[in-house]
Amino acid sequence: MPRALITGITGQDGLYLAEMLLAKGYEVFGLIRGQNNPKRALVEQEVPGVQLLTGDLTDLSSLIRAYSQARPDEVYNLGAISFVAYSWENARLTSDVTGMGVLNMLEATRLYAGDDISKVRFYQASSSEMFGKVQEVPQRESTLLWPRSPYGVAKVFGHYMTINYRESYGMHASSGILFNHESPRRGPEFVTRKISLAVARIALGLDKDLSLGNIDAKRDWGFAGDYVEAMWRMLQQDAADDYVVATGETHSIREFLSIAFRRAGITDWEGYVHQDPRFFRPAEVDLLIGDPSKAHERLGWQPTVSFQQLVEMMVDSDLAEQRALAGK
């Protein structure tokens, strides 16, 4: 029975990945920070087969202890401070967790593996936010990185450190440059879930409007459940490498709004949405669209959920949840 260790187990990717690995017969360990982590109950409810370990990406000694307990064959480093807007408010903490945390995980992997560096395969969750001020369209593995947020900068550090450990020590360490991926499990602070939740509440008469930043920003959106399959496939390859994981399509937040409101039965939605300067980024990333050709060809990976299906899935989930909460 293969053994996997997942950091960031409480996030949408961690939950979907854990579900998939358990279904494949893995013994799965999840790293959470703090004994009283409020999301512990969520993991225990959603993926009860996961064994939870306590650790912190900023504390190397705790990671070494986690490795000795989990004895993993595969490590998926999904843990990060991943809300881009917050990274301007606390750039130092974002850098420590999202950047230096990767170095700590790589070093813990190297120390655990010892003389047999091949016994552990490592996945790093890189991000399309690394492209930032995009230098070519679409973005591919060779595109120059130009991050536009402290989060993006921290992800670039982790990305190149993963490459460095692969080249320096021969570690099987791969990075997935994942473009925006969403699901009903997305946190409500992220714009897609903020929209689907607000649309559901407006449709049910529980809220009156929605405040957003730049609704003309464009992203390459896919389904998180599809994207964790690509992570796993990377670690099944004979040689480690870096892969863009994306749909190859771009859509604006305005399009997202239109589909979401229409799904909830509202066609004339503009009057419900207000642009608020507080939600504009200090340095905006206007257009992200990935070229997933390498993932298609080498991993045999393809997305299965369309943009419209993704939006409708999220709205349907929030409508059901809000109806239940409101007793409607």
XYZ file of C-alpha atoms in Angstrom:
328
model
C 0.000 0.000 0.000
C 1.664 3.290 -1.098
C 1.838 6.063 1.491
C 1.274 9.766 0.780
C 1.766 12.886 2.885
C -0.276 15.982 1.972
C 0.344 19.468 3.325
C -2.522 21.906 2.901
C -4.944 19.033 3.515
C -7.674 21.449 4.677
C -7.882 23.261 1.314
C -10.002 22.265 -1.669
C -7.054 20.617 -3.435
C -6.019 18.706 -0.340
C -9.521 17.323 0.144
C -9.965 16.279 -3.493
C -6.460 14.794 -3.641
C -6.984 12.854 -0.417
C -10.277 11.443 -1.741
C -8.611 10.348 -4.961
C -5.583 8.753 -3.270
C -7.745 6.885 -0.758
C -9.819 5.535 -3.663
C -6.583 4.344 -5.295
C -5.658 2.403 -2.151
C -3.133 4.790 -0.634
C -2.548 5.265 3.058
C -2.931 9.042 3.347
C -1.489 11.380 5.972
C -2.445 15.029 6.199
C -0.415 17.765 7.871
C -2.352 20.393 9.815
C -1.071 23.294 11.865
C -2.029 23.411 15.535
C -3.910 21.000 17.752
C -7.035 23.153 17.774
C -7.103 23.815 14.036
C -10.728 24.797 13.266
C -10.615 22.904 9.966
C -9.672 19.573 11.555
C -13.366 18.634 11.830
C -13.878 19.417 8.125
C -11.132 16.992 7.099
C -12.378 14.308 9.492
C -15.877 14.667 8.035
C -14.970 14.887 4.331
C -12.100 12.359 4.217
C -12.304 10.244 7.384
C -9.680 7.832 6.073
C -6.911 10.425 6.366
C -4.554 10.225 9.346
C -3.823 13.736 10.600
C -0.401 14.835 11.816
C 0.507 18.147 13.427
C 3.215 20.260 11.813
C 4.100 23.688 10.491
C 5.770 24.583 7.207
C 7.871 27.190 9.004
C 9.213 24.633 11.526
C 11.643 22.129 9.973
C 11.807 19.965 13.096
C 8.024 19.425 13.035
C 8.232 18.391 9.363
C 10.991 15.889 10.111
C 8.786 14.384 12.824
C 5.872 14.189 10.384
C 8.038 12.353 7.844
C 9.148 9.830 10.463
C 5.500 9.150 11.331
C 4.089 9.060 7.792
C 7.056 7.343 6.065
C 5.733 8.607 2.713
C 6.445 7.355 -0.771
C 4.867 10.507 -2.226
C 4.701 14.015 -0.787
C 2.283 16.666 -2.066
C 3.197 20.146 -0.824
C -0.054 22.075 -1.235
C 0.267 24.130 1.943
C 0.539 27.907 1.527
C -0.989 31.233 2.417
C -2.874 31.211 -0.849
C -5.174 34.244 -0.773
C -3.404 36.687 -3.075
C -5.029 39.837 -1.683
C -3.828 39.000 1.836
C -0.231 38.702 0.661
C 0.081 42.494 0.375
C -1.172 42.875 3.937
C 1.351 40.399 5.315
C 4.133 39.909 2.806
C 6.582 38.564 5.391
C 4.333 35.775 6.650
C 3.364 34.892 3.079
C 7.047 34.658 2.171
C 7.849 32.516 5.205
C 5.027 30.014 4.614
C 4.551 30.011 0.835
C 8.231 30.467 -0.050
C 10.505 29.271 2.743
C 8.004 26.558 3.617
C 8.853 24.875 0.315
C 12.553 24.885 1.187
C 11.749 23.321 4.556
C 9.688 20.599 2.901
C 12.395 19.865 0.341
C 15.046 19.691 3.036
C 12.864 17.445 5.202
C 12.398 15.185 2.167
C 16.137 15.060 1.505
C 16.977 14.291 5.134
C 14.284 11.626 5.371
C 15.363 9.946 2.114
C 19.011 9.813 3.202
C 21.199 7.798 0.845
C 18.202 6.604 -1.190
C 16.936 9.902 -2.610
C 14.700 8.017 -5.052
C 12.480 6.571 -2.311
C 10.346 9.746 -2.052
C 8.628 11.593 -4.887
C 7.808 15.246 -4.255
C 5.136 17.495 -5.755
C 5.247 21.284 -5.410
C 2.109 23.351 -5.978
C 3.347 26.178 -8.172
C 0.927 28.795 -9.505
C -0.044 30.724 -12.612
C 0.304 33.847 -10.442
C 4.056 33.447 -11.042
C 3.501 34.685 -14.611
C 1.950 37.934 -13.346
C 2.805 40.559 -15.956
C 2.590 37.990 -18.709
C 5.386 37.977 -21.277
C 3.631 35.725 -23.802
C 0.140 34.388 -24.452
C -0.597 31.607 -23.732
C 1.779 30.896 -20.868
C 3.817 27.690 -20.952
C 6.540 26.068 -18.855
C 9.273 28.168 -20.504
C 7.518 31.548 -20.160
C 9.469 34.176 -18.219
C 8.097 34.586 -14.691
C 7.129 38.136 -13.668
C 5.094 37.919 -10.442
C 2.887 40.863 -9.445
C 2.119 40.063 -5.801
C 4.059 38.940 -2.715
C 2.239 35.625 -3.096
C 3.467 35.262 -6.672
C 7.035 36.133 -5.647
C 6.951 33.523 -2.862
C 5.650 30.905 -5.305
C 8.503 31.708 -7.715
C 11.015 31.090 -4.915
C 9.431 27.719 -4.117
C 9.255 26.796 -7.795
C 12.923 27.448 -8.477
C 13.985 25.836 -5.196
C 12.159 22.676 -6.281
C 14.042 22.723 -9.592
C 17.299 23.323 -7.687
C 16.792 20.309 -5.421
C 15.920 18.173 -8.438
C 19.089 19.227 -10.237
C 21.374 19.308 -7.175
C 20.388 16.054 -5.470
C 18.640 14.064 -8.186
C 15.375 14.279 -6.263
C 12.176 13.229 -8.027
C 10.651 16.689 -7.488
C 8.016 18.044 -9.883
C 6.108 21.315 -9.954
C 2.592 21.752 -11.250
C 2.044 25.289 -12.520
C -1.673 25.220 -11.877
C -3.900 27.893 -13.334
C -7.007 28.981 -11.435
C -9.007 25.978 -10.301
C -12.217 26.185 -8.337
C -14.926 24.043 -6.765
C -17.759 24.155 -4.246
C -15.029 23.565 -1.635
C -13.290 26.848 -2.483
C -13.016 29.282 0.421
C -15.576 32.135 0.371
C -12.801 34.758 0.313
C -11.877 33.776 -3.265
C -13.717 35.685 -5.980
C -15.350 32.674 -7.641
C -16.851 31.326 -4.430
C -17.654 34.869 -3.296
C -19.730 35.185 -6.455
C -21.479 31.811 -6.278
C -22.345 32.314 -2.608
C -23.608 35.869 -3.130
C -25.661 34.866 -6.182
C -27.316 32.089 -4.197
C -28.141 34.447 -1.332
C -29.463 37.149 -3.682
C -31.644 34.633 -5.509
C -33.071 33.468 -2.173
C -33.719 37.029 -0.993
C -31.059 36.818 1.738
C -28.757 39.517 0.281
C -29.304 42.485 -2.004
C -26.008 43.045 -3.807
C -22.393 42.029 -4.374
C -19.228 44.161 -4.257
C -16.261 43.164 -6.414
C -13.037 44.612 -7.792
C -12.030 44.346 -11.455
C -14.736 42.304 -13.180
C -12.941 42.466 -16.540
C -9.900 40.486 -15.322
C -9.531 37.248 -17.280
C -8.477 33.862 -15.980
C -8.082 30.277 -17.113
C -10.503 28.475 -14.781
C -10.791 24.726 -14.280
C -12.200 22.263 -11.752
C -10.009 21.430 -8.751
C -11.109 17.804 -8.862
C -9.595 17.493 -12.340
C -6.363 19.218 -11.385
C -5.427 16.888 -8.518
C -5.406 14.051 -11.055
C -2.617 15.892 -12.888
C -0.623 16.194 -9.641
C -0.766 12.455 -9.102
C 0.163 11.708 -12.702
C 3.319 13.849 -12.372
C 4.599 11.630 -9.578
C 3.971 8.469 -11.609
C 6.444 9.547 -14.317
C 9.912 8.007 -14.540
C 11.507 11.462 -14.554
C 10.446 14.560 -12.625
C 9.550 17.720 -14.543
C 7.399 20.863 -14.468
C 3.960 21.074 -16.074
C 1.400 23.757 -16.811
C -2.045 22.507 -15.798
C -4.807 24.572 -17.383
C -7.828 24.420 -19.682
C -6.333 26.599 -22.428
C -9.433 28.830 -22.319
C -9.816 32.271 -20.788
C -12.954 33.827 -19.345
C -13.648 37.113 -17.592
C -15.160 37.575 -14.165
C -18.004 39.282 -16.030
C -18.691 35.990 -17.866
C -18.571 34.126 -14.566
C -21.175 36.514 -13.146
C -23.459 36.140 -16.147
C -23.510 32.324 -15.985
C -23.851 32.298 -12.190
C -26.818 34.668 -12.074
C -28.512 32.946 -15.006
C -28.175 29.599 -13.214
C -29.974 31.134 -10.224
C -32.764 32.467 -12.448
C -31.602 36.097 -12.766
C -30.859 37.366 -16.286
C -30.523 41.115 -15.651
C -27.728 41.017 -13.068
C -25.756 44.263 -13.553
C -27.785 46.160 -10.955
C -26.815 43.680 -8.253
C -23.027 44.052 -8.748
C -20.965 47.050 -7.653
C -17.272 47.616 -8.279
C -15.472 48.692 -5.118
C -11.963 50.228 -5.285
C -11.071 48.386 -2.068
C -11.057 45.096 -3.972
C -8.721 46.181 -6.771
C -5.194 44.769 -6.517
C -2.244 47.171 -6.121
C -0.711 45.442 -9.171
C -3.279 43.646 -11.303
C -2.795 40.468 -13.309
C -5.094 41.069 -16.261
C -4.860 37.981 -18.464
C -3.845 34.442 -17.605
C -4.275 31.571 -20.057
C -2.223 28.395 -19.964
C -0.887 26.081 -22.641
C -1.378 22.564 -21.205
C 0.046 20.761 -24.263
C 2.881 19.155 -22.289
C 0.491 17.800 -19.653
C -1.755 16.439 -22.407
C 1.073 14.738 -24.267
C 3.249 13.415 -21.443
C 0.774 12.864 -18.631
C -2.261 11.954 -20.706
C -4.211 14.458 -18.647
C -7.337 16.258 -19.854
C -9.860 18.422 -17.970
C -13.342 16.937 -17.813
C -15.426 19.856 -16.458
C -16.160 22.871 -18.698
C -16.191 26.478 -17.511
C -19.986 26.642 -17.630
C -20.324 23.332 -15.791
C -17.923 24.567 -13.108
C -19.853 27.794 -12.498
C -23.188 25.974 -12.421
C -21.799 23.323 -10.056
C -20.683 26.015 -7.608
C -23.974 27.935 -7.763
C -26.045 24.753 -7.352
C -24.016 23.782 -4.297
C -24.387 27.195 -2.665
C -28.100 27.367 -3.453
C -28.632 24.011 -1.751
C -26.520 24.987 1.251
C -28.140 28.399 1.707
C -31.654 26.967 1.322
C -30.895 24.442 4.039
C -29.451 27.103 6.347
C -32.393 29.442 5.760
C -34.967 26.669 6.013
C -36.355 27.489 2.564
